Each structure stands twice: as structure tokens, then as C-alpha cells.
PDB file of C-alpha atoms and ligand atoms in Angstrom:
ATOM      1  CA  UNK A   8     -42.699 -16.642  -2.661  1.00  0.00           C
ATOM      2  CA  UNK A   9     -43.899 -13.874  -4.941  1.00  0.00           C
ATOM      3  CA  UNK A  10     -47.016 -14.938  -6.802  1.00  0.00           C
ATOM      4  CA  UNK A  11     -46.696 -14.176 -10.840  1.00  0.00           C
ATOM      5  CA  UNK A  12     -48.790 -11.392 -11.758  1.00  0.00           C
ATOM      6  CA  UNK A  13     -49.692 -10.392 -15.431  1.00  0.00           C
ATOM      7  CA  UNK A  14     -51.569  -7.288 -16.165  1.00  0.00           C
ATOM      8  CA  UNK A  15     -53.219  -6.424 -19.204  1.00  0.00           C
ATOM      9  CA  UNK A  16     -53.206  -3.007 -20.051  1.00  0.00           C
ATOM     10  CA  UNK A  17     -56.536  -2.205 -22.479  1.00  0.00           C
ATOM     11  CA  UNK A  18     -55.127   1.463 -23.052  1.00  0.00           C
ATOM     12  CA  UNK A  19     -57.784   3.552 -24.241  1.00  0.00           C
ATOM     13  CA  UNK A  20     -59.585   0.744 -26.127  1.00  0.00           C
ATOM     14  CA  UNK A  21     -62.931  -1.164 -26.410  1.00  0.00           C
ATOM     15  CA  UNK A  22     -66.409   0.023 -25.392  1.00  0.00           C
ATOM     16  CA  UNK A  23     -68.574  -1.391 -22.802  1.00  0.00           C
ATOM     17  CA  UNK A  24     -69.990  -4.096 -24.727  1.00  0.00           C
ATOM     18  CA  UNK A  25     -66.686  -5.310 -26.684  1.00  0.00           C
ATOM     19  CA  UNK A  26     -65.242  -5.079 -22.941  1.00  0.00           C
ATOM     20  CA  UNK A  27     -67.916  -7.467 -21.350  1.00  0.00           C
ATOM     21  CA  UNK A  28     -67.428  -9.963 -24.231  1.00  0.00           C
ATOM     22  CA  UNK A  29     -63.469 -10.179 -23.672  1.00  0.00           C
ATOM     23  CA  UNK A  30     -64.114 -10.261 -20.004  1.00  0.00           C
ATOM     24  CA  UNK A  31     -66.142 -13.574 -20.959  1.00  0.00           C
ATOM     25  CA  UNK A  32     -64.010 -14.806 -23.183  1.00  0.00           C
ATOM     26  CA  UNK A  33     -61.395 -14.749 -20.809  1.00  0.00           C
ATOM     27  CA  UNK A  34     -63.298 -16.179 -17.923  1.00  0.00           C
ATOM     28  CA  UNK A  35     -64.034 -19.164 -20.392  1.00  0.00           C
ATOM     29  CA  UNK A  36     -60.523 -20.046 -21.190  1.00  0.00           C
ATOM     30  CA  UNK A  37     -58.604 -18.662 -17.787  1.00  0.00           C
ATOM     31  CA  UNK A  38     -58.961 -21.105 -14.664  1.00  0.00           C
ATOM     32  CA  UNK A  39     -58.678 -19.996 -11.071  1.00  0.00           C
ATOM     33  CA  UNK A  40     -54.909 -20.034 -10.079  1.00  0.00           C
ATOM     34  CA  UNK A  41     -53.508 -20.119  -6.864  1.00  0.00           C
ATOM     35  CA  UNK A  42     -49.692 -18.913  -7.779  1.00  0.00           C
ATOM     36  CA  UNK A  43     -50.557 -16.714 -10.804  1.00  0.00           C
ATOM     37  CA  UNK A  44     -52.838 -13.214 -10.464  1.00  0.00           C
ATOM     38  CA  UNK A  45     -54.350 -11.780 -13.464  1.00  0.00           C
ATOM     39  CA  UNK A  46     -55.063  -8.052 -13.854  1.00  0.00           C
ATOM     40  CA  UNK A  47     -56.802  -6.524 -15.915  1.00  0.00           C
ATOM     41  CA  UNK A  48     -56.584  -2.345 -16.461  1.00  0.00           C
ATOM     42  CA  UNK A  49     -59.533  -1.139 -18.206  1.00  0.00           C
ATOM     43  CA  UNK A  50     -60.562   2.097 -19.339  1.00  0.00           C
ATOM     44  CA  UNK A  51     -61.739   4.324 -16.380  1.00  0.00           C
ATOM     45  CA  UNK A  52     -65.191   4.434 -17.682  1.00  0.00           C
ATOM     46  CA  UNK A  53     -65.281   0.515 -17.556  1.00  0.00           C
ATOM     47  CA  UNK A  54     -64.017  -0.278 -13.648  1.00  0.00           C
ATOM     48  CA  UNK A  55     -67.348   0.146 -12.385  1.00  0.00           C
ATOM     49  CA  UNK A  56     -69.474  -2.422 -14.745  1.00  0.00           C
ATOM     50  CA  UNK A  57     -66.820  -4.731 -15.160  1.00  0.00           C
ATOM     51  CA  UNK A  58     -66.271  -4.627 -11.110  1.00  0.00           C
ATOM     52  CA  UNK A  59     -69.749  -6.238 -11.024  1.00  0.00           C
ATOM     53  CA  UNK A  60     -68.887  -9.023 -14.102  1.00  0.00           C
ATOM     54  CA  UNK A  61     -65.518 -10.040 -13.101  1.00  0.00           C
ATOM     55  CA  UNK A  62     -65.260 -13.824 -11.458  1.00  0.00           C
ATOM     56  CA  UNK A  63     -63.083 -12.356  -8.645  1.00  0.00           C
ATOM     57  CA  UNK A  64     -61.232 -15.598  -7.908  1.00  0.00           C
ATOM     58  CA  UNK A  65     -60.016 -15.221 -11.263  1.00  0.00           C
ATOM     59  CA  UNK A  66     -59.559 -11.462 -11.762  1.00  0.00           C
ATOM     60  CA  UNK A  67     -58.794  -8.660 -10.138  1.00  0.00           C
ATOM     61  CA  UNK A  68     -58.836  -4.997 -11.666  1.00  0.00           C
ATOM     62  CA  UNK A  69     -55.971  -1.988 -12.077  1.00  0.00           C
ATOM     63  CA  UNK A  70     -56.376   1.809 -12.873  1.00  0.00           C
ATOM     64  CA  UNK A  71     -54.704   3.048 -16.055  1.00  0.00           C
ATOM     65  CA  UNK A  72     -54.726   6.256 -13.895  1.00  0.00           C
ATOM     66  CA  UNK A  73     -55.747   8.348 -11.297  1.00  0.00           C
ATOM     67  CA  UNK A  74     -55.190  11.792  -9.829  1.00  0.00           C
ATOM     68  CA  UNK A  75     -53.091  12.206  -6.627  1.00  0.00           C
ATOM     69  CA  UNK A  76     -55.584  14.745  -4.767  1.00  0.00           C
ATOM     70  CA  UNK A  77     -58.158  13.067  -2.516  1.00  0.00           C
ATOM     71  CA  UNK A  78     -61.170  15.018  -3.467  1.00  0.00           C
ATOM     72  CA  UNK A  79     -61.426  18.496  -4.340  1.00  0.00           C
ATOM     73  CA  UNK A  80     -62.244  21.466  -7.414  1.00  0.00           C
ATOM     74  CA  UNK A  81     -60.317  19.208 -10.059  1.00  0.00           C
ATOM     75  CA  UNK A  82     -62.578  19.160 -12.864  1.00  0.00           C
ATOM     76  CA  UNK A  83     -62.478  15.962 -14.892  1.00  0.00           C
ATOM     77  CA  UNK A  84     -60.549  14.150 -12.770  1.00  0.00           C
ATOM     78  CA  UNK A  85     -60.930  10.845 -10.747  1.00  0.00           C
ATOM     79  CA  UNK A  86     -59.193  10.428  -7.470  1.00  0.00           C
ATOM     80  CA  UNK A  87     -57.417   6.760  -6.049  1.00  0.00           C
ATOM     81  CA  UNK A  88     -60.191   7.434  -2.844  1.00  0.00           C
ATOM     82  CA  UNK A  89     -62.829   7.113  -5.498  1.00  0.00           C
ATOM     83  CA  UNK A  90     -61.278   3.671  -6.676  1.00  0.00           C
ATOM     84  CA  UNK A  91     -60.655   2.023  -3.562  1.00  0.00           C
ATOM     85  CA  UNK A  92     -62.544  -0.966  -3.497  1.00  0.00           C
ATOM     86  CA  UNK A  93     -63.071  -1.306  -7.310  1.00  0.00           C
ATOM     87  CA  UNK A  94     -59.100  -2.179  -8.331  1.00  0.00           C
ATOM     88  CA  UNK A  95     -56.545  -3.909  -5.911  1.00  0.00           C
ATOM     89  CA  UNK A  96     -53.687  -2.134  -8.670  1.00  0.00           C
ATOM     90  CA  UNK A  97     -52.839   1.185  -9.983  1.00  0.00           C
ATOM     91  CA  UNK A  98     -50.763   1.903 -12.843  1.00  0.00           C
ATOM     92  CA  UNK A  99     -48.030   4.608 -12.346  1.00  0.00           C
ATOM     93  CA  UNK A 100     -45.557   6.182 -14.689  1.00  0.00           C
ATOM     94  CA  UNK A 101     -46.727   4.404 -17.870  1.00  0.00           C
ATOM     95  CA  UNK A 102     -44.424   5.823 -20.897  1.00  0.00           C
ATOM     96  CA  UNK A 103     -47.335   7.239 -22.859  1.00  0.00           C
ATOM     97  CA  UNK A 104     -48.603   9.424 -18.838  1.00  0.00           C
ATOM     98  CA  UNK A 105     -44.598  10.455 -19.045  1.00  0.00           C
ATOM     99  CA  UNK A 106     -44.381  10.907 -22.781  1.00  0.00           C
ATOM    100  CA  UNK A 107     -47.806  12.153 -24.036  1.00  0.00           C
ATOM    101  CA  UNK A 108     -49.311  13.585 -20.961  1.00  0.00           C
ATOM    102  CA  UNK A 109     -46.179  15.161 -20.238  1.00  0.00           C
ATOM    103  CA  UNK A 110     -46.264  13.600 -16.099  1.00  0.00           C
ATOM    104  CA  UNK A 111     -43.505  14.938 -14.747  1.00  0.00           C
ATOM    105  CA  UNK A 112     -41.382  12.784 -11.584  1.00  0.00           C
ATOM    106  CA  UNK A 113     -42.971  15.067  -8.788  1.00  0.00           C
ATOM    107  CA  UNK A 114     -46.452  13.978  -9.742  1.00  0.00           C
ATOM    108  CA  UNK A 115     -45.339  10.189 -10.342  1.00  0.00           C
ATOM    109  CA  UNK A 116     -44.265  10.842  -6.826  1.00  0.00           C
ATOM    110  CA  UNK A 117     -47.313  12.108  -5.604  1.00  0.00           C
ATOM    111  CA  UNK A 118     -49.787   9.345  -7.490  1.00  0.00           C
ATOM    112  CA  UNK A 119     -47.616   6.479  -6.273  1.00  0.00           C
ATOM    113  CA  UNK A 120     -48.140   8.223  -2.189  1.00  0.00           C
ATOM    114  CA  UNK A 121     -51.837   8.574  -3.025  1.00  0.00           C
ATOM    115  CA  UNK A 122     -52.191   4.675  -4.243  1.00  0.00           C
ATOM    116  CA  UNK A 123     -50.246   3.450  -1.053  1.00  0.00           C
ATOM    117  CA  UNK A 124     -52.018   6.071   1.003  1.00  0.00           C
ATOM    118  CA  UNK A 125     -55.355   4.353  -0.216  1.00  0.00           C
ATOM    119  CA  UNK A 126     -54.748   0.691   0.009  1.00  0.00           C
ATOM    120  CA  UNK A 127     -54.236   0.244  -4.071  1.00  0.00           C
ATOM    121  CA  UNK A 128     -51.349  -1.339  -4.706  1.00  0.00           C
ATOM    122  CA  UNK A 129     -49.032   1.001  -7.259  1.00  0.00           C
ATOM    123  CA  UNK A 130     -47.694  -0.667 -10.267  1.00  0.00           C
ATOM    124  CA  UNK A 131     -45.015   2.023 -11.029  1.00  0.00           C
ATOM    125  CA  UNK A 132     -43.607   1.694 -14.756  1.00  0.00           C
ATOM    126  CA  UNK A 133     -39.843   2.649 -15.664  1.00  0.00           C
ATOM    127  CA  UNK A 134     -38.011   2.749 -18.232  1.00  0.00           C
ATOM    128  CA  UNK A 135     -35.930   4.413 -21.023  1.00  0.00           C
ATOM    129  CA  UNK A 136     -36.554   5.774 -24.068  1.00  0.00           C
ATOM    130  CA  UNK A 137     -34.460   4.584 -27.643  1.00  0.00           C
ATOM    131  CA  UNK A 138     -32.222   7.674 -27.221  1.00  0.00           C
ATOM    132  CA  UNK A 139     -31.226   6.995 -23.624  1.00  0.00           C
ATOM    133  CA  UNK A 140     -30.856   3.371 -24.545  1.00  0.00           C
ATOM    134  CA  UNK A 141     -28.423   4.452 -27.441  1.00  0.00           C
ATOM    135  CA  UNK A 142     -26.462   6.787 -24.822  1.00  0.00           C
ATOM    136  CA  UNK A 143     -26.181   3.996 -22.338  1.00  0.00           C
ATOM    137  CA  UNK A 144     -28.743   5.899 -20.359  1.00  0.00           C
ATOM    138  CA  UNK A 145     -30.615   3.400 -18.902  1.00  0.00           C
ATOM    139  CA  UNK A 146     -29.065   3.109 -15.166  1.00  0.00           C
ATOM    140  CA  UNK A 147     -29.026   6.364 -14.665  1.00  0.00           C
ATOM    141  CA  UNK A 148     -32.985   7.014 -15.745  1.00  0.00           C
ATOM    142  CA  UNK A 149     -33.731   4.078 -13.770  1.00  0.00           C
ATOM    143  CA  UNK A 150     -32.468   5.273 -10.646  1.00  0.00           C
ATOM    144  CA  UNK A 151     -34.017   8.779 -11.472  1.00  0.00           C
ATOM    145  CA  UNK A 152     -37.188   7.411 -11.906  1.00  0.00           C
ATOM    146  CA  UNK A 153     -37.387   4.807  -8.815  1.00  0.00           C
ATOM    147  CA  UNK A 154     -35.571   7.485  -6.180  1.00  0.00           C
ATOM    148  CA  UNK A 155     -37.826  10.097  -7.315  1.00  0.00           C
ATOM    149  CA  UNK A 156     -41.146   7.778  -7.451  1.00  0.00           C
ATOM    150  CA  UNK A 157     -40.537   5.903  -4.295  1.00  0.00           C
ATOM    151  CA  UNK A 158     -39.160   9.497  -2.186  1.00  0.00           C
ATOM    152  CA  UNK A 159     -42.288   8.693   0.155  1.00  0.00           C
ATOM    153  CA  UNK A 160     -42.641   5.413   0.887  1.00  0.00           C
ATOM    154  CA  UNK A 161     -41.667   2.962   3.591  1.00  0.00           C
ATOM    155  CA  UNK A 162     -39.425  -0.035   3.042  1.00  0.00           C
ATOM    156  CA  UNK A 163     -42.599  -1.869   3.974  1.00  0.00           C
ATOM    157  CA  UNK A 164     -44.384   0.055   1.408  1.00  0.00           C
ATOM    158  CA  UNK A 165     -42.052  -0.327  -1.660  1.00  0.00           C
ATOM    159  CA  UNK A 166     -41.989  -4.320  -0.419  1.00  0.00           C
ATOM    160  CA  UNK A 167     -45.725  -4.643  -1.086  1.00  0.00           C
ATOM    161  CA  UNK A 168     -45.977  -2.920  -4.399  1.00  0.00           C
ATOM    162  CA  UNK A 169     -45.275  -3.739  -8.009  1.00  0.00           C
ATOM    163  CA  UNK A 170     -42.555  -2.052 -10.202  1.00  0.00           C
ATOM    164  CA  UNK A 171     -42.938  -2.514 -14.039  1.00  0.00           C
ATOM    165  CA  UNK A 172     -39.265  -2.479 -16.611  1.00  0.00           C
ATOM    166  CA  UNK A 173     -41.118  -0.976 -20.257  1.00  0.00           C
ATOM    167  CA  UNK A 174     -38.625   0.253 -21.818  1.00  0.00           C
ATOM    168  CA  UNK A 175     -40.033   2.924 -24.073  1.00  0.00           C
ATOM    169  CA  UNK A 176     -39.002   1.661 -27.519  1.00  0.00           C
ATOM    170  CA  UNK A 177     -40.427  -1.651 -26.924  1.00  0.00           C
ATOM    171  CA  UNK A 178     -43.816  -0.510 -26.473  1.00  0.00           C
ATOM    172  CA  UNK A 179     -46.012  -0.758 -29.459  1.00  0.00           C
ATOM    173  CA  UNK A 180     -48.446   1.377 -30.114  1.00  0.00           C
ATOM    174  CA  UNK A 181     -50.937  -0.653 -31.121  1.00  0.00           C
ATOM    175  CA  UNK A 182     -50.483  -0.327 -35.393  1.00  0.00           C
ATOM    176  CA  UNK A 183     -47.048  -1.542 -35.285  1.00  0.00           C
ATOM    177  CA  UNK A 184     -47.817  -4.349 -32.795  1.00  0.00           C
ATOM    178  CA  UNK A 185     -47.251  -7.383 -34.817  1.00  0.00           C
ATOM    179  CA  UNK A 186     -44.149  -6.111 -36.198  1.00  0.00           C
ATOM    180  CA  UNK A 187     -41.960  -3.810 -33.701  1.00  0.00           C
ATOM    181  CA  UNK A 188     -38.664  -4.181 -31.709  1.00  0.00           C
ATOM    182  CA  UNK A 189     -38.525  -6.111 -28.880  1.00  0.00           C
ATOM    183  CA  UNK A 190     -36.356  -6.305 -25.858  1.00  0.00           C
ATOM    184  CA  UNK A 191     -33.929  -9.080 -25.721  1.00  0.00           C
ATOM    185  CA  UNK A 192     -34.285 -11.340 -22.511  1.00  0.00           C
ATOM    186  CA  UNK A 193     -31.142 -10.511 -21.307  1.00  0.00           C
ATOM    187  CA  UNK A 194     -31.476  -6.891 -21.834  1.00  0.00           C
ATOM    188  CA  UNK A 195     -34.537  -7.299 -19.532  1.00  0.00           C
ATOM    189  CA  UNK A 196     -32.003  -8.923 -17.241  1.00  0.00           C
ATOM    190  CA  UNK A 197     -29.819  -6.665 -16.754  1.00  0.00           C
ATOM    191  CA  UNK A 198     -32.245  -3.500 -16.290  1.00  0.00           C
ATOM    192  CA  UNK A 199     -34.343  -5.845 -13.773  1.00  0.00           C
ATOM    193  CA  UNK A 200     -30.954  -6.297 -11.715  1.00  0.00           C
ATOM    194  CA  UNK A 201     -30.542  -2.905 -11.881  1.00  0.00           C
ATOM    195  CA  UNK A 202     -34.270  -2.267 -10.804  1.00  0.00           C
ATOM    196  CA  UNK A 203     -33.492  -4.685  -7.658  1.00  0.00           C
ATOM    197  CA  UNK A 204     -30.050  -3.150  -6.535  1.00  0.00           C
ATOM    198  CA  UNK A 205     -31.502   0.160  -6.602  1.00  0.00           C
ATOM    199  CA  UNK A 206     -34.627  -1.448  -4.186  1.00  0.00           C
ATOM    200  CA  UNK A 207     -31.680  -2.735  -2.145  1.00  0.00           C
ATOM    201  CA  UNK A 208     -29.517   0.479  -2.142  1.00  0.00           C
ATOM    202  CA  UNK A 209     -32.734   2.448  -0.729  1.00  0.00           C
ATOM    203  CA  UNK A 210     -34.647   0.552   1.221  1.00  0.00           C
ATOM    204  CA  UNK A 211     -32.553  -2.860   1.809  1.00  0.00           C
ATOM    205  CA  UNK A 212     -32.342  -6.475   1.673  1.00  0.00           C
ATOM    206  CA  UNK A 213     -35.987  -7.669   2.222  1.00  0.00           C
ATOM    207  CA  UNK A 214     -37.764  -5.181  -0.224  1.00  0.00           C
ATOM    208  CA  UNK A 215     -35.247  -6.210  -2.575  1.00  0.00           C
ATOM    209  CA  UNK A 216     -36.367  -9.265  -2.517  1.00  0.00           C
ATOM    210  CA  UNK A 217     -40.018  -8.981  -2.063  1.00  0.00           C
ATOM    211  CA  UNK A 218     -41.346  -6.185  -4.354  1.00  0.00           C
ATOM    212  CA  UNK A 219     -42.232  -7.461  -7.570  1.00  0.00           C
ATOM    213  CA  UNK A 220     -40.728  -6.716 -10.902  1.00  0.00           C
ATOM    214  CA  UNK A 221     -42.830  -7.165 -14.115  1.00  0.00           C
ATOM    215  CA  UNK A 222     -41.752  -6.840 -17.632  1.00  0.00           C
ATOM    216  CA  UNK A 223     -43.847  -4.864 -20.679  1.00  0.00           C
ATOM    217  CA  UNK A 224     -42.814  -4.072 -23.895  1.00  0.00           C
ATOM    218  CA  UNK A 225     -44.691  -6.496 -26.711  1.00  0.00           C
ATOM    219  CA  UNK A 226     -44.952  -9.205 -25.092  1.00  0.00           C
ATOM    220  CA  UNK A 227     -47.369 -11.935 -26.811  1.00  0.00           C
ATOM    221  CA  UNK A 228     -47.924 -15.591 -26.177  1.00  0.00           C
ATOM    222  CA  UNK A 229     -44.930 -16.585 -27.970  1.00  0.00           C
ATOM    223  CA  UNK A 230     -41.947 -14.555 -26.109  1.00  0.00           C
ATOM    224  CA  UNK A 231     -44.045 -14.498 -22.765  1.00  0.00           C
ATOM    225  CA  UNK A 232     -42.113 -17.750 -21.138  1.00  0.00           C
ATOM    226  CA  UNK A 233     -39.162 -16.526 -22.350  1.00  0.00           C
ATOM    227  CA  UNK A 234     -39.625 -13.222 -20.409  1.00  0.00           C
ATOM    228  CA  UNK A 235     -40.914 -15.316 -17.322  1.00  0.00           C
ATOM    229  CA  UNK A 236     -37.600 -17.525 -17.167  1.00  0.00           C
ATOM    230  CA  UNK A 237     -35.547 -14.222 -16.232  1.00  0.00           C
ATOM    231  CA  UNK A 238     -33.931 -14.344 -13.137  1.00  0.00           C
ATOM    232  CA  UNK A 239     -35.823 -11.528 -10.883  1.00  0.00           C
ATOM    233  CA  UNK A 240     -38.595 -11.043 -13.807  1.00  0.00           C
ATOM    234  CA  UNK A 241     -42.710 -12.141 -11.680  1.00  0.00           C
ATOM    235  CA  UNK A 242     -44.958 -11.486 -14.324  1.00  0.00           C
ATOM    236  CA  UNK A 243     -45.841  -9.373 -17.513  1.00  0.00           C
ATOM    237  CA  UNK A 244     -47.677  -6.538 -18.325  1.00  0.00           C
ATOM    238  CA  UNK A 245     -48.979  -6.626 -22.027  1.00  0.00           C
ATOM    239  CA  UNK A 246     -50.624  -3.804 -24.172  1.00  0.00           C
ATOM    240  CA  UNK A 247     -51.298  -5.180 -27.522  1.00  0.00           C
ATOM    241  CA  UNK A 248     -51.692  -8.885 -26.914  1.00  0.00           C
ATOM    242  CA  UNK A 249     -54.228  -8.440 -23.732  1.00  0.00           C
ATOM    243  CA  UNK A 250     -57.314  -6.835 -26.333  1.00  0.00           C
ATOM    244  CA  UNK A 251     -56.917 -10.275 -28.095  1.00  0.00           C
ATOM    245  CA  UNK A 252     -58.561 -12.901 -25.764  1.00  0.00           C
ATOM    246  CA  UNK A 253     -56.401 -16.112 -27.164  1.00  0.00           C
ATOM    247  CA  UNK A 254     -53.401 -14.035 -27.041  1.00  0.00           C
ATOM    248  CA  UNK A 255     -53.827 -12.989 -23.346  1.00  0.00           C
ATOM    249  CA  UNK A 256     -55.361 -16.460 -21.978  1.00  0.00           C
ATOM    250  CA  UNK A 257     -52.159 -18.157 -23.578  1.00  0.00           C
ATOM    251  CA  UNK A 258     -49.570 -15.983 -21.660  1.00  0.00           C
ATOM    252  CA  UNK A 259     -51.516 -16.890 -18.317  1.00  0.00           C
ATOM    253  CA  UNK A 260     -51.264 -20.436 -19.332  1.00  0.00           C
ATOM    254  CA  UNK A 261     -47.670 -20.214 -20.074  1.00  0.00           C
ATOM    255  CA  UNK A 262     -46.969 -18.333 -16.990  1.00  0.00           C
ATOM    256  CA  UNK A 263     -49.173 -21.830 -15.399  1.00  0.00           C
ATOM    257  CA  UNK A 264     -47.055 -24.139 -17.411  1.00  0.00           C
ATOM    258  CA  UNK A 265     -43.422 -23.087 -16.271  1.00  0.00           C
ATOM    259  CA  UNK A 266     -44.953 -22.873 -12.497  1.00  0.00           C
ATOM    260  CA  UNK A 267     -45.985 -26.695 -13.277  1.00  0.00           C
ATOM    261  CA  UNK A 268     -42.595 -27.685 -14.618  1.00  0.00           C
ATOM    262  CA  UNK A 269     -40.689 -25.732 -11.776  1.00  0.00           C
ATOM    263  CA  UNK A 270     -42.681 -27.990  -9.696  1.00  0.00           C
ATOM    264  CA  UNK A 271     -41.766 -31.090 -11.728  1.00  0.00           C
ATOM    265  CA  UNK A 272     -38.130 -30.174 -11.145  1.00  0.00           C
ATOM    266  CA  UNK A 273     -38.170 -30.084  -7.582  1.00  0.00           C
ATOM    267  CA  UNK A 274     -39.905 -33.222  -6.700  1.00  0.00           C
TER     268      UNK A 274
HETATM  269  C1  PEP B  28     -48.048  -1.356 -22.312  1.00  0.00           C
HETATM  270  O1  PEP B  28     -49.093  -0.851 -22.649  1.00  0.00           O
HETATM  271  O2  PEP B  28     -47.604  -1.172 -21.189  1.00  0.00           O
HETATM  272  C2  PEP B  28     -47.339  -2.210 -23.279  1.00  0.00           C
HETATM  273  C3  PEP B  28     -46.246  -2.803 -22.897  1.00  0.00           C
HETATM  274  O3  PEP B  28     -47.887  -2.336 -24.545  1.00  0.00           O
HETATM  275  P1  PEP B  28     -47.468  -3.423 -25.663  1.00  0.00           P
HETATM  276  O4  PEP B  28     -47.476  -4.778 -24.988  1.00  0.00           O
HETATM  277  O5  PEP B  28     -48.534  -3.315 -26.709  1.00  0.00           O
HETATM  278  O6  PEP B  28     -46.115  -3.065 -26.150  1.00  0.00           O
END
């Protein structure tokens, strides 16, 4: 069974101190969980402290970033060999790395071989932008993205890691948060079956089924079930709503309350 994950993506917010007292916040309202794994991606400068504060039944840790060169004259830059053992997860591909840092697919490629090649789990983001959506675009850059990102990997590989649907316009940016476009469920649906067939067309049957398949794109307490229902959909990877401790506790309880009434189904 795939466990639920939901990552919270801090983006280039919150110094060390506002950071340890979210990290405590959380830990006060978010129980140990056997099916659900919570994530948190923190700013670079933050892994290392909050590596030593995190309850690690209860947490683990993702990059925001990395570069795809081991070690070497790249000034300003931190490599994935520098993170291993401080994050289980990467993030790969995030819209604003493609969008405002201009990441092009051969580096996506490369960062995603660098993760795998040291034991951190990639969590490679797809997804369109408005305009593609509005020329029926999104297939095609879906495809583009995954057969380019994935060039390197095993079946095994692509099995064990994480693939995230943000579809560009449904990212806030933080000032239009409460009050921004959001992705119908069964738009979701239909790019996530999308996501898996192209899994399946590549690199079969099993990964297919095994590789799990977030969704991002405002998602808050409120829609977060909703999201979780989807057929395919294991977990959610918040911007916005993870900075805001009741916000981001109450989407890991939600994701614990369908688990619990899944379970009172089947008995
Ligand atoms: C993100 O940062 O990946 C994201 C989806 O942000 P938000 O939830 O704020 O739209």
C-alpha cells in the first residue's frame, strides 16, 4: 500500500526562530502516524538546526533544492551529497525552479539522477502553465516533462520516488493565497491518470502502480480531503497553508480521518 505523504513546502520563508516555533507547534498538534508521512521542506539554511529539533517519528525533512554536481568549483551552491542524511526528500522541478530560475529539462534531469544517485528520494513536480492549460496542452507537457526528468532512472527507481501534479496556475504565490484559482478535483484526475499511464508506458505495470503521485496547487484544510479522495492522488504538497501551523496540522488530520473511515468501510 502506498503510505500518504504530505509535504509542506516553506518556500523562501521564516527565519530560524519563527521556523523552530512552527516546528513546535506542529509537533504539539501532529501525532505519530503509521500510514501518513509528513514532510516538511525548509529553507536550505534551516535543514541543519531543524534536523536536530525534529521528533523524527513524526517528521521527516525535504530540500527545496539542490545542485546536481557532487562536489566541485560551484560557488554558492549546495550539492544532494551534502544533504544525505539530513532530508529523506528532494524537491525537483518546482514551477517557480522552471519559471523563475529559468531550470531547463536537462538539468531537472540531472538533479532528479543526483537525488536517486544519493539515496534522497526525488519529489519531481509537473505541471502546466494557464496558457498550456487553455491550449489543451497539458498531456503533451506532462509527458515532456516526466520522459525528459525520468531519461535516467530504473523502473525500480521511478517506483520508489514521488511525482508531484502543480499545475502552474494553481499555485499561489503567497499574496493571493486566500483568494486564487484552484484546480477542480477532477481536473486533478484526469492529469494524475495521465501522470500514471505515462509511468506505465515507460517503465510498466508495477511502477505504475507504486510511485506516488501528490497533488499541489492551494490546497488548505478545507479542499485537502477532497484532493485525497482522487482515485491515484497519495498525498499533498501545500505552499501557503503549511507556514500556518493550524492550517497544516488539519490537512494531516484529514488525510488521518479518511484513512480511519476507509478502515471503517472495510470491516
Ligand atoms: C507549492 O509551493 O508547491 C504550492 C503548491 O504552493 P501553494 O499551496 O501556496 O499554492
Amino acid at each position: 500500500m502506498r503510505r500518504i505523504l504530505i509535504v509542506g513546502n516553506w518556500k523562501m520563508h521564516l527565519n530560524a526562530s519563527q521556523a523552530s516555533l512552527l516546528v513546535h507547534r506542529l509537533s504539539e498538534r501532529i501525532k505519530i502516524h503509521r500510514d501518513i508521512e509528513v514532510v516538511l521542506a525548509p529553507s536550505m539554511l534551516l535543514i541543519q538546526p531543524l534536523s536536530l529539533q525534529i521528533d523524527r517519528r513524526k517528521f521527516r525533512l525535504a530540500a527545496q533544492n539542490a545542485y546536481f554536481k557532487d562536489e566541485g568549483a560551484y560557488t554558492g551552491e549546495v550539492s544532494f551529497t551534502m544533504l544525505q542524511e539530513l532530508v529523506h526528500y528532494a524537491l525537483i522541478g518546482h514551477s517557480e525552479r522552471r519559471h523563475v530560475f529559468n531550470e531547463n529539462l536537462g538539468l531537472i534531469r540531472d538533479k532528479v539522477a543526483a537525488s536517486v544517485r544519493n539515496n534522497i528520494t526525488p519529489i519531481l513536480c509537473v505541471g502546466e502553465t494557464k496558457d498550456e492549460k487553455q491550449a489543451k496542452e497539458t498531456s503533451r507537457v506532462l509527458h515532456d516533462q516526466l520522459i525528459s526528468a525520468l531519461s535516467d532512472l530504473t523502473a525500480n527507481e521511478v517506483s520508489a520516488m514521488v511525482i508531484a501534479y502543480e499545475p502552474v496556475w494553481a499555485i499561489s504565490n503567497g499574496a493571493n493565497y486566500a483568494n486564487h484559482e484552484v484546480a477542480k478535483p477532477d481536473e486533478v484526475a484526469k492529469a494524475v491518470q495521465v501522470i500514471r499511464h505515462n509511468i506505465f508506458e515507460l517503465y510498466g505495470k508495477k511502477a505504475s502502480e507504486e510511485v506516488r503521485v501528490l497533488y499541489g496547487g492551494s490546497s488548505n484544510s478545507q479542499n485537502a480531503r477532497a484532493y485525497l479522495e482522487i482515485d491515484g492522488v497519495d498525498g499533498l504538497l501545500p505552499g501557503g497553508a503549511s507556514l500556518n501551523y493550524h492550517e497544516f496540522s488539519a490537512m494531516v488530520n484529514a488525510a488521518d480521518k479518511m484513512l480511519n473511515d476507509r478502515k471503517g468501510i472495510d470491516e
